[in-house]
Coordinates of C-alpha atoms in Angstrom, one line a residue:
Chain A
X1266 CA 30.9 -5.7 0.8
X1267 CA 32.8 -3.0 0.1
X1268 CA 33.3 0.3 2.7
X1269 CA 30.9 2.3 0.9
X1270 CA 28.4 -0.5 1.0
X1271 CA 28.8 -0.8 4.9
X1272 CA 29.0 3.1 5.2
X1273 CA 25.8 3.6 3.2
X1274 CA 23.8 0.6 5.2
X1275 CA 24.7 2.1 8.2
X1276 CA 23.8 5.7 7.7
X1277 CA 20.4 4.6 6.1
X1278 CA 19.6 2.5 9.0
X1279 CA 20.6 5.5 11.4
X1280 CA 18.2 7.8 9.6
X1281 CA 15.3 5.2 9.2
X1282 CA 15.4 3.5 12.7
X1283 CA 16.7 6.5 14.4
X1284 CA 14.0 8.7 13.0
X1285 CA 11.4 6.1 14.0
X1286 CA 12.9 5.9 17.5
X1287 CA 12.9 9.5 18.0
X1288 CA 9.3 10.3 16.7
X1289 CA 8.2 7.4 19.0
X1290 CA 9.9 8.8 21.9
X1291 CA 8.1 12.3 21.1
X1292 CA 4.9 10.8 20.8
X1293 CA 5.3 8.7 24.1
X1294 CA 6.4 12.1 26.1
X1295 CA 3.5 14.2 24.4
X1296 CA 0.6 11.5 25.1
X1297 CA 1.9 11.3 28.8
X1298 CA 2.1 15.0 29.2
X1299 CA -1.6 15.4 27.9
X1300 CA -2.5 12.5 30.3
X1301 CA -0.9 14.5 33.1
Chain B
X1202 CA -21.6 16.0 14.0
X1203 CA -23.1 12.3 13.9
X1204 CA -21.4 9.6 15.9
X1205 CA -18.5 8.0 14.3
X1206 CA -16.5 5.0 15.2
X1207 CA -13.2 5.9 17.4
X1208 CA -9.9 4.0 17.6
X1209 CA -9.4 2.5 21.0
X1210 CA -5.8 4.4 21.4
X1211 CA -3.2 6.0 19.3
X1212 CA -1.0 3.1 19.0
X1213 CA -4.2 0.9 17.7
X1214 CA -4.3 3.8 15.0
X1215 CA -0.5 3.8 14.3
X1216 CA -0.4 0.3 13.9
X1217 CA -3.3 0.1 11.8
X1218 CA -1.5 2.8 9.3
X1219 CA 1.7 0.9 9.5
X1220 CA -0.1 -2.2 8.7
X1221 CA -1.8 -0.5 5.6
X1222 CA 1.6 0.9 4.3
X1223 CA 3.5 -2.4 4.9
X1224 CA 2.2 -4.8 2.4
X1225 CA 3.6 -7.4 -0.1
X1226 CA 5.2 -4.5 -2.1
X1227 CA 7.7 -4.2 0.7
X1228 CA 8.8 -7.8 0.2
X1229 CA 8.8 -8.1 -3.3
X1230 CA 9.3 -4.8 -4.8
X1231 CA 11.4 -2.4 -2.8
X1232 CA 14.3 -4.6 -2.5
X1233 CA 14.6 -5.5 -6.7
X1234 CA 13.7 -1.6 -7.4
X1235 CA 16.7 -0.5 -5.1
X1236 CA 18.7 -3.5 -6.8
X1237 CA 18.0 -2.4 -10.2
X1238 CA 18.5 1.4 -9.5
X1239 CA 21.8 1.9 -7.9
X1240 CA 21.7 -0.8 -5.2
X1241 CA 22.5 1.2 -2.0
X1242 CA 22.9 4.5 -3.6
X1243 CA 19.1 4.2 -4.4
X1244 CA 18.5 4.8 -0.6
X1245 CA 19.5 8.4 -1.1
X1246 CA 16.8 9.2 -3.6
X1247 CA 14.5 6.9 -1.7
X1248 CA 15.0 9.0 1.7
X1249 CA 14.8 12.2 -0.3
X1250 CA 11.6 11.1 -1.7
X1251 CA 9.9 10.0 1.7
X1252 CA 10.8 13.4 3.0
X1253 CA 9.7 15.5 -0.2
X1254 CA 6.6 13.7 -1.0
X1255 CA 5.7 10.5 0.9
X1256 CA 5.4 12.3 4.4
X1257 CA 4.1 15.4 3.2
X1258 CA 1.3 13.9 1.3
X1259 CA 0.7 11.4 4.4
X1260 CA 0.5 14.6 6.6
X1261 CA -2.3 16.0 4.2
X1262 CA -4.4 12.9 3.8
X1263 CA -4.5 12.4 7.7
X1264 CA -5.0 16.0 8.2
X1265 CA -8.2 16.0 5.8
X1266 CA -9.7 13.0 7.6
X1267 CA -9.1 14.2 11.2
X1268 CA -10.1 17.7 10.6
X1269 CA -13.4 17.1 8.8
X1270 CA -14.1 13.6 10.3
X1271 CA -15.1 12.2 7.2
X1272 CA -13.5 9.8 4.5
X1273 CA -11.9 10.7 1.5
X1274 CA -15.0 11.9 -0.9
X1275 CA -16.6 13.7 2.1
X1276 CA -13.4 15.4 3.2
X1277 CA -12.4 16.8 -0.3
X1278 CA -16.1 17.5 -0.7
X1279 CA -15.8 20.0 2.2
X1280 CA -12.8 21.7 0.2
X1281 CA -15.2 21.9 -2.9
X1282 CA -18.3 19.8 -3.5
X1283 CA -17.0 18.9 -6.9
X1284 CA -13.7 17.3 -5.5
X1285 CA -15.7 14.6 -3.7
X1286 CA -15.1 13.1 -7.1
X1287 CA -11.5 12.8 -6.5
X1288 CA -12.3 11.1 -3.5
X1289 CA -14.7 8.4 -4.9
X1290 CA -12.1 7.9 -7.7
X1291 CA -9.4 7.1 -5.2
X1292 CA -11.9 4.7 -3.5
X1293 CA -12.6 3.2 -6.8
X1294 CA -9.2 2.5 -7.5
X1295 CA -8.8 1.2 -4.1
X1296 CA -11.6 -1.0 -4.5
X1297 CA -10.3 -2.6 -7.9
X1298 CA -7.2 -3.2 -6.3
X1299 CA -8.6 -5.1 -3.3
X1300 CA -10.4 -7.2 -6.0
X1301 CA -7.3 -8.7 -7.3
X1302 CA -4.9 -8.2 -3.9
X1303 CA -7.1 -10.9 -2.4
X1304 CA -6.7 -13.2 -5.1
X1305 CA -2.8 -12.9 -4.5
X1306 CA -3.5 -13.6 -0.8
X1307 CA -5.7 -16.5 -2.1
X1308 CA -2.6 -17.8 -3.8
X1309 CA -0.6 -17.5 -0.7
X1310 CA -3.3 -19.5 1.3
X1311 CA -2.8 -22.3 -1.4
X1312 CA 1.2 -22.4 -1.0
X1313 CA 0.9 -22.3 2.8
X1314 CA -1.6 -25.3 2.7
X1315 CA 0.9 -26.9 0.3
X1316 CA 3.7 -26.1 2.5
X1317 CA 2.2 -28.4 5.5
X1318 CA 0.9 -31.1 3.2
X1319 CA 4.0 -31.7 0.9
X1320 CA 7.4 -30.4 1.6
X1321 CA 9.1 -28.3 -1.1
X1322 CA 11.8 -30.5 -2.8
X1323 CA 13.1 -30.6 -6.3
X1324 CA 14.3 -27.0 -7.1
X1325 CA 13.2 -24.5 -9.4
X1326 CA 10.7 -27.3 -11.7
X1327 CA 8.5 -27.8 -8.7
X1328 CA 8.0 -24.3 -7.6
X1329 CA 7.4 -23.1 -11.2
X1330 CA 5.1 -26.4 -11.7
X1331 CA 3.1 -25.7 -8.6
X1332 CA 2.6 -22.1 -9.7
X1333 CA 1.2 -23.1 -13.3
X1334 CA -0.7 -25.9 -11.5
X1335 CA -2.3 -23.5 -9.2
X1336 CA -2.9 -20.9 -11.5
X1337 CA -3.9 -22.9 -14.4
X1338 CA -2.7 -20.3 -16.7
X1339 CA -4.1 -20.1 -20.3
X1340 CA -2.4 -19.0 -23.3
X1341 CA -3.6 -15.4 -23.2
X1342 CA -6.1 -13.0 -21.7
X1343 CA -8.6 -13.9 -24.5
X1344 CA -8.2 -17.4 -23.7
X1345 CA -10.4 -17.5 -20.2
X1346 CA -9.8 -21.3 -19.5
X1347 CA -11.4 -22.7 -16.5
X1348 CA -11.4 -21.6 -12.8
X1349 CA -8.8 -22.7 -10.4
X1350 CA -10.5 -24.0 -7.7
X1351 CA -7.9 -24.0 -5.0
X1352 CA -7.5 -20.3 -5.8
X1353 CA -11.1 -19.6 -5.9
X1354 CA -11.2 -21.3 -2.2
X1355 CA -8.1 -19.0 -1.1
X1356 CA -10.2 -16.1 -2.2
X1357 CA -13.4 -17.2 -0.5
X1358 CA -11.2 -17.5 2.8
X1359 CA -9.6 -14.4 2.1
X1360 CA -12.6 -12.3 1.8
X1361 CA -14.3 -14.0 4.8
X1362 CA -11.1 -13.0 7.0
X1363 CA -11.5 -9.4 5.8
X1364 CA -15.1 -9.4 6.5
X1365 CA -14.5 -10.9 10.1
X1366 CA -12.1 -8.0 10.7
X1367 CA -13.7 -5.1 9.9
X1368 CA -17.3 -5.9 10.2
X1369 CA -17.4 -4.5 13.5
X1370 CA -15.6 -1.5 12.7
X1371 CA -12.4 -0.1 13.9
X1372 CA -12.4 -1.3 17.3
X1373 CA -11.7 -4.8 16.4
X1374 CA -9.0 -3.8 13.5
X1375 CA -7.4 -2.0 16.5
X1376 CA -6.9 -5.5 18.2
X1377 CA -6.1 -7.6 15.0
X1378 CA -3.4 -5.1 14.1
X1379 CA -1.6 -5.7 17.4
X1380 CA -0.7 -9.2 15.9
X1381 CA -0.7 -9.0 12.3
X1382 CA 1.4 -6.0 12.4
X1383 CA 4.3 -7.3 14.5
X1384 CA 3.9 -10.8 13.2
X1385 CA 5.4 -10.5 9.7
X1386 CA 8.4 -8.4 11.3
X1387 CA 9.2 -11.3 13.6
X1388 CA 8.9 -13.9 10.7
X1389 CA 11.0 -12.2 8.3
X1390 CA 13.7 -11.7 11.1
X1391 CA 13.5 -15.6 11.3
X1392 CA 13.9 -15.6 7.4
X1393 CA 16.8 -13.2 7.8
X1394 CA 18.5 -15.3 10.5
X1395 CA 17.9 -18.6 8.5
X1396 CA 19.4 -16.9 5.3
X1397 CA 22.4 -15.3 7.1
X1398 CA 23.1 -18.6 8.1
X1399 CA 23.5 -19.9 4.5
X1400 CA 26.4 -19.9 2.0
X1401 CA 26.1 -17.1 -0.6
X1402 CA 24.3 -15.0 1.7
X1403 CA 27.0 -12.3 1.6
X1404 CA 27.0 -12.3 -1.8
X1405 CA 23.6 -11.4 -2.0
X1406 CA 23.9 -8.7 0.2
X1407 CA 26.6 -7.2 -1.6
X1408 CA 24.1 -7.2 -4.8
X1409 CA 21.5 -5.8 -2.6
X1410 CA 24.0 -2.8 -1.0
X1411 CA 26.7 -2.0 -3.1
X1412 CA 26.2 1.4 -4.0
X1413 CA 26.5 2.5 -7.8
X1414 CA 26.4 6.4 -7.5
X1415 CA 26.3 7.1 -11.3
X1416 CA 22.5 6.0 -10.8
X1417 CA 21.8 9.0 -9.0
X1418 CA 22.6 10.9 -12.1
X1419 CA 19.8 9.5 -14.0
X1420 CA 16.3 10.9 -13.9
X1421 CA 14.8 7.5 -14.0
X1422 CA 16.3 6.6 -10.6
X1423 CA 14.6 9.5 -9.1
X1424 CA 11.2 8.6 -10.5
X1425 CA 11.5 5.0 -9.6
X1426 CA 12.3 6.3 -5.7
X1427 CA 9.2 8.7 -5.8
X1428 CA 7.1 6.1 -7.4
X1429 CA 8.5 3.4 -4.7
X1430 CA 7.5 5.9 -1.8
X1431 CA 4.0 6.8 -3.2
X1432 CA 2.9 3.2 -3.8
X1433 CA 4.3 2.0 -0.6
X1434 CA 2.6 4.3 2.0
X1435 CA -1.0 3.1 0.9
X1436 CA -1.2 7.1 -0.4
X1437 CA -4.1 7.8 -3.0
X1438 CA -6.4 5.1 -1.6
X1439 CA -8.4 7.2 0.7
X1440 CA -7.4 4.7 3.2
X1441 CA -5.3 7.0 5.6
X1442 CA -8.0 9.6 5.4
X1443 CA -10.6 7.4 6.2
X1444 CA -8.3 5.9 9.2
X1445 CA -7.5 9.3 10.7
X1446 CA -11.2 10.3 10.4
X1447 CA -11.9 7.8 13.3
X1448 CA -9.5 9.8 15.5
X1449 CA -10.8 12.8 17.6
X1450 CA -9.9 16.2 16.1
X1451 CA -7.7 17.0 18.8
X1452 CA -5.3 14.2 17.8
X1453 CA -1.9 14.4 16.6
X1454 CA -1.3 14.3 12.8
X1455 CA 2.3 15.4 11.8
X1456 CA 4.2 12.8 14.2
X1457 CA 1.7 10.1 13.3
X1458 CA 2.7 10.6 9.6
X1459 CA 6.5 10.5 10.4
X1460 CA 6.0 7.4 12.6
X1461 CA 3.9 5.3 9.7
X1462 CA 6.5 6.6 7.4
X1463 CA 9.7 5.8 8.9
X1464 CA 8.4 2.3 10.1
X1465 CA 7.2 1.5 6.4
X1466 CA 10.8 2.4 5.1
X1467 CA 12.3 0.7 8.0
X1468 CA 10.8 -2.6 7.3
X1469 CA 11.5 -2.3 3.7
X1470 CA 15.1 -1.9 3.9
X1471 CA 15.0 -4.8 6.6
X1472 CA 12.9 -7.1 4.1
X1473 CA 15.6 -6.4 1.7
X1474 CA 18.1 -8.3 3.7
X1475 CA 15.9 -11.3 4.2
X1476 CA 15.2 -11.4 0.2
X1477 CA 18.7 -10.8 -1.0
X1478 CA 20.5 -13.3 1.6
X1479 CA 18.2 -16.0 0.0
X1480 CA 18.8 -14.9 -3.3
X1481 CA 22.6 -15.2 -2.7
X1482 CA 22.3 -18.8 -1.4
X1483 CA 20.0 -19.7 -4.6
X1484 CA 22.6 -18.1 -6.8
X1485 CA 25.5 -19.7 -5.3
X1486 CA 23.3 -23.3 -5.2
X1487 CA 22.4 -23.1 -9.0
X1488 CA 25.9 -21.6 -9.6
X1489 CA 24.9 -18.6 -11.3
X1490 CA 25.3 -14.9 -10.6
X1491 CA 23.0 -13.2 -8.0
X1492 CA 21.5 -11.1 -10.8
X1493 CA 20.4 -14.3 -12.6
X1494 CA 17.7 -15.0 -10.1
X1495 CA 16.6 -11.5 -9.3
X1496 CA 12.8 -11.3 -9.9
X1497 CA 10.4 -8.8 -8.9
X1498 CA 6.9 -9.0 -8.1
X1499 CA 5.0 -12.3 -7.7
X1500 CA 7.6 -14.3 -9.4
X1501 CA 9.7 -13.5 -6.5
X1502 CA 7.4 -14.7 -3.8
X1503 CA 5.7 -17.6 -5.7
X1504 CA 8.3 -18.8 -7.7
X1505 CA 11.9 -17.8 -7.0
X1506 CA 11.7 -17.6 -3.3
X1507 CA 10.0 -21.0 -3.0
X1508 CA 12.7 -22.4 -5.3
X1509 CA 15.4 -21.3 -2.9
X1510 CA 13.3 -22.5 0.4
X1511 CA 13.3 -26.0 -1.8
X1512 CA 16.9 -26.3 -1.3
X1513 CA 17.3 -25.4 2.3
X1514 CA 17.3 -27.7 5.0
X1515 CA 13.9 -27.6 7.0
X1516 CA 12.4 -26.4 4.0
X1517 CA 8.7 -26.9 5.4
X1518 CA 9.0 -24.7 8.3
X1519 CA 10.7 -21.8 6.3
X1520 CA 8.2 -22.1 3.7
X1521 CA 5.4 -21.9 6.2
X1522 CA 6.9 -19.1 7.8
X1523 CA 7.3 -17.4 4.4
X1524 CA 4.0 -17.8 3.3
X1525 CA 2.2 -16.9 6.7
X1526 CA 4.4 -13.7 6.4
X1527 CA 2.9 -13.0 2.8
X1528 CA -0.6 -13.5 4.4
X1529 CA -0.1 -11.1 7.4
X1530 CA 1.6 -8.7 5.3
X1531 CA -1.3 -8.7 3.0
X1532 CA -4.1 -9.0 5.2
X1533 CA -3.5 -5.1 7.0
X1534 CA -3.5 -3.7 3.4
X1535 CA -6.3 -5.5 2.1
X1536 CA -8.8 -4.8 4.8
X1537 CA -7.7 -1.3 5.2
X1538 CA -8.4 -0.6 1.4
X1539 CA -12.1 -2.2 2.1
X1540 CA -12.6 -0.2 5.1
X1541 CA -11.7 3.0 3.1
X1542 CA -14.3 2.2 0.8
X1543 CA -16.9 1.0 3.3
X1544 CA -16.5 4.5 5.2
X1545 CA -17.0 6.2 2.0
X1546 CA -20.1 4.3 1.5
X1547 CA -21.4 4.7 4.9
X1548 CA -20.7 8.5 5.2
X1549 CA -22.8 8.7 1.6
X1550 CA -25.8 6.7 2.8
X1551 CA -25.6 6.2 6.2
X1552 CA -25.8 2.4 6.1
X1553 CA -24.6 -0.1 8.9
X1554 CA -20.9 -1.1 8.8
X1555 CA -21.9 -4.9 8.9
X1556 CA -24.1 -4.5 5.7
X1557 CA -21.6 -2.3 4.2
X1558 CA -18.6 -4.6 4.7
X1559 CA -20.7 -7.8 3.8
X1560 CA -22.2 -6.3 0.6
X1561 CA -18.6 -5.0 -0.4
X1562 CA -16.9 -8.2 0.4
X1563 CA -19.5 -10.6 -1.5
X1564 CA -19.3 -8.0 -4.6
X1565 CA -15.5 -8.3 -4.2
X1566 CA -15.4 -12.1 -4.1
X1567 CA -17.6 -12.3 -7.2
X1568 CA -15.3 -9.6 -9.3
X1569 CA -12.3 -11.5 -8.0
X1570 CA -13.4 -14.6 -10.1
X1571 CA -12.3 -13.4 -13.2
X1572 CA -8.7 -13.3 -11.5
X1573 CA -8.9 -17.0 -10.5
X1574 CA -9.6 -18.2 -14.2
X1575 CA -6.7 -19.3 -16.5
X1576 CA -6.4 -15.8 -18.0
X1577 CA -6.5 -14.2 -14.5
X1578 CA -2.8 -13.7 -14.0
X1579 CA -2.8 -11.5 -17.2
X1580 CA -5.9 -9.4 -16.7
X1581 CA -4.4 -9.1 -13.1
X1582 CA -1.0 -7.7 -14.6
X1583 CA -2.9 -5.2 -17.0
X1584 CA -5.1 -3.8 -14.4
X1585 CA -2.5 -3.5 -11.7
X1586 CA -0.1 -1.7 -14.3
X1587 CA -3.2 0.8 -15.0
X1588 CA -4.2 1.3 -11.3
X1589 CA -0.6 2.2 -10.2
X1590 CA 0.5 4.4 -13.2
X1591 CA -2.7 6.1 -13.7
X1592 CA -5.2 5.8 -10.8
X1593 CA -2.8 6.5 -7.8
X1594 CA -0.5 9.0 -9.3
X1595 CA -3.5 11.0 -10.5
X1596 CA -5.3 11.1 -7.2
X1597 CA -2.1 12.1 -5.3
X1598 CA -1.5 15.1 -8.1
X1599 CA -5.3 16.3 -7.8
X1600 CA -5.1 16.0 -3.9
X1601 CA -2.2 18.1 -3.8
X1602 CA -4.1 20.6 -6.3
X1603 CA -7.1 20.9 -4.4
X1604 CA -5.6 21.5 -0.8
X1605 CA -2.2 23.4 -2.3
X1606 CA -4.2 25.7 -4.7
X1607 CA -7.9 25.6 -3.7
X1608 CA -8.2 25.0 -0.1
X1609 CA -4.9 26.7 1.0
X1610 CA -2.1 24.7 2.8
X1611 CA -1.8 27.6 5.4
X1612 CA -5.3 26.8 6.7
X1613 CA -4.6 23.2 7.0
X1614 CA -1.1 23.5 8.2
X1615 CA -2.5 26.0 11.3
X1616 CA -4.8 23.0 12.2
X1617 CA -2.0 20.6 12.1
X1618 CA 0.3 22.8 14.0
X1619 CA -2.4 23.4 16.5
X1620 CA -3.2 19.5 17.5
X1621 CA 0.3 18.0 16.6
X1622 CA 3.5 16.8 18.8
X1623 CA 5.6 19.0 16.4
X1624 CA 5.1 21.9 14.2
X1625 CA 5.5 21.5 10.5
X1626 CA 6.9 24.5 8.8
X1627 CA 7.1 26.3 5.4
X1628 CA 8.4 23.2 3.7
X1629 CA 5.1 21.5 3.8
X1630 CA 3.8 23.9 1.7
X1631 CA 6.2 23.8 -0.7
X1632 CA 6.3 20.0 -1.4
X1633 CA 2.2 20.0 -1.0
X1634 CA 2.0 23.1 -3.6
X1635 CA 4.9 22.1 -5.8
X1636 CA 7.4 19.5 -5.2
X1637 CA 5.1 16.7 -5.2
X1638 CA 2.4 17.6 -7.9
X1639 CA 5.5 18.4 -10.2
X1640 CA 7.0 15.0 -9.4
X1641 CA 3.8 13.0 -9.7
X1642 CA 2.9 15.0 -13.0
X1643 CA 6.4 14.3 -14.6
X1644 CA 5.5 10.6 -13.7
X1645 CA 2.2 10.7 -15.1
X1646 CA 3.6 12.4 -18.5
X1647 CA 6.8 10.0 -18.3
X1648 CA 4.4 6.7 -18.1
X1649 CA 2.2 8.1 -21.0
X1650 CA 5.0 8.6 -23.3
X1651 CA 6.3 5.1 -22.3
X1652 CA 2.9 3.6 -22.9
X1653 CA 2.7 5.2 -26.6
X1654 CA 6.1 4.3 -27.2
X1655 CA 6.1 0.7 -25.9
X1656 CA 2.5 -0.6 -25.2
X1657 CA 2.7 -2.5 -21.9
X1658 CA 3.5 -6.3 -21.9
X1659 CA 3.2 -8.5 -24.9
X1660 CA -0.7 -8.3 -24.7
X1661 CA -3.2 -7.6 -27.5
X1662 CA -4.3 -4.2 -28.1
X1663 CA -8.2 -4.8 -27.1
X1664 CA -6.9 -6.5 -23.6
X1665 CA -4.9 -3.3 -22.9
X1666 CA -7.9 -1.0 -23.7
X1667 CA -10.4 -3.4 -21.8
X1668 CA -8.2 -4.0 -18.8
X1669 CA -6.4 -0.7 -18.9
X1670 CA -7.8 2.3 -20.0
X1671 CA -11.6 0.7 -19.9
X1672 CA -11.2 0.1 -16.2
X1673 CA -9.8 3.5 -15.6
X1674 CA -12.7 5.0 -17.7
X1675 CA -15.5 2.8 -15.6
X1676 CA -13.9 4.0 -12.3
X1677 CA -14.2 7.6 -13.3
X1678 CA -17.8 7.3 -14.4
X1679 CA -18.6 5.6 -11.2
X1680 CA -16.9 8.2 -9.2
X1681 CA -19.0 10.7 -11.2
X1682 CA -22.1 8.9 -10.6
X1683 CA -21.2 8.6 -6.9
X1684 CA -20.6 12.2 -6.7
X1685 CA -23.8 13.3 -8.3
X1686 CA -26.4 10.9 -6.6
X1687 CA -27.9 12.3 -3.7
X1688 CA -26.8 11.0 -0.1
X1689 CA -28.6 10.2 3.2
X1690 CA -29.3 13.0 5.4
X1691 CA -27.6 12.3 8.7
X1692 CA -29.3 13.8 12.0
X1693 CA -27.2 14.3 15.0
X1694 CA -29.2 12.9 18.0
X1695 CA -27.4 15.4 20.4
X1696 CA -28.1 18.7 18.1
X1697 CA -30.7 17.6 15.8
X1698 CA -28.6 19.1 12.9
X1699 CA -28.7 17.8 9.7
X1700 CA -25.4 16.6 8.0
X1701 CA -26.1 16.4 4.3
X1702 CA -22.5 16.2 2.5
X1703 CA -21.0 14.9 -0.5
X1704 CA -23.9 15.4 -2.4
X1705 CA -24.7 18.0 -5.2
X1706 CA -27.9 19.5 -3.7
X1707 CA -25.4 20.8 -1.4
X1708 CA -23.8 22.9 -3.6

């Protein structure tokens, strides 16, 4: 694969999975705060 | 307010929403659309579309259901009584889609059984012949032919499964999705690992990911990205509104929408690796370029992929894993559509969940029989084209207009910000009022122009009129009837207050 394909794949993965992880982390934190 | 079913927990709701969004299209549509529209570069408009249309509309649908505590017609009917018709239209389109979606799942059952009873061997001919044999395909939509009994049996099993899952409401749904949502992800991972160990996988991935940035200058690429996001997120079916109506009013809205959208997009992206690694192997085994084996839609799942599997060592196991993936991907989407319709019917007539689900599932099975005949695949293709291009797109457009221009985005945004994990800003108003309706309007006009220029498929005009515009017209008539028919009077046991919504008498 070309360098541009690698870079694109990594950036997309970071946006999608990083975004998902970040949102889940907020949800867990807020849910705990509400429970406490 | 009358008693309403509740999700057991927030994760149960999120998993159910993710399960609804992730369906067969994530596996057989997204990778091919990406490949045909700039490869890796397609992911740029896709993510832009996700942020500017998919997530804002999902926030809107969640907020509607959660705030009004009603299904799609009831919620939109609270904005303006006549708008209940948009909700009924959404449920009508969803209902029609469920009729043939269950048939596609019926094919998957047949393939799964076939995987155990007779290992795939012999390459393309076997897969293509089996597809023809299972479907008993006739010469055209006018030649009904006979019923395919294996498909009919698969259809009955699918409707029975849907009935069992939702007959007791969202509590059972919450338990089922804890298995049916992660399971296909694990199975796709198994297929991906197998695919990556095969010769030619690297070439397949090169086709999938190599960016062609010139595609970004084409309006079609952007239109396809918006369409992919819109169809993939279960928007415009009334499902998300119904699901959110089972959450307490003080639950989060915006973060749930972001989680659902990112999980759906992440799965699509991941599934593309599994699909293209295997296609790369198939291309190498057949000595052709990867582009020659790329087919989207049911052909990918029921002809191309089984062909590739048939050439692999350990074919029966991979075949079983693949068709189990299709079934578990499809079932969450299928029952979520039915739950959306059932929620609307129950809100309207206050009948029991079991009766509404049983009635709809039986009706769906009867209607689905047409798609099990020799002409079934032709009718399925025609109806699917119209439902996607003129059903869902119009609903999304009208929802944005109803909330953006009649109810007011500020009012709903204030509620969302009050209850959510994080606040949404001015961008949401901009996307709901302007960007999303403009893009959906553009898609609608482009589709209609294309329809006039080149009639869809090689079908006779009468078939396009009956299965396309005819079905759309029928849904509109039914939606109008459902809007004007009087509903049942619900009485809150605690307050004794009447709750008669969604009926014209209430105007």
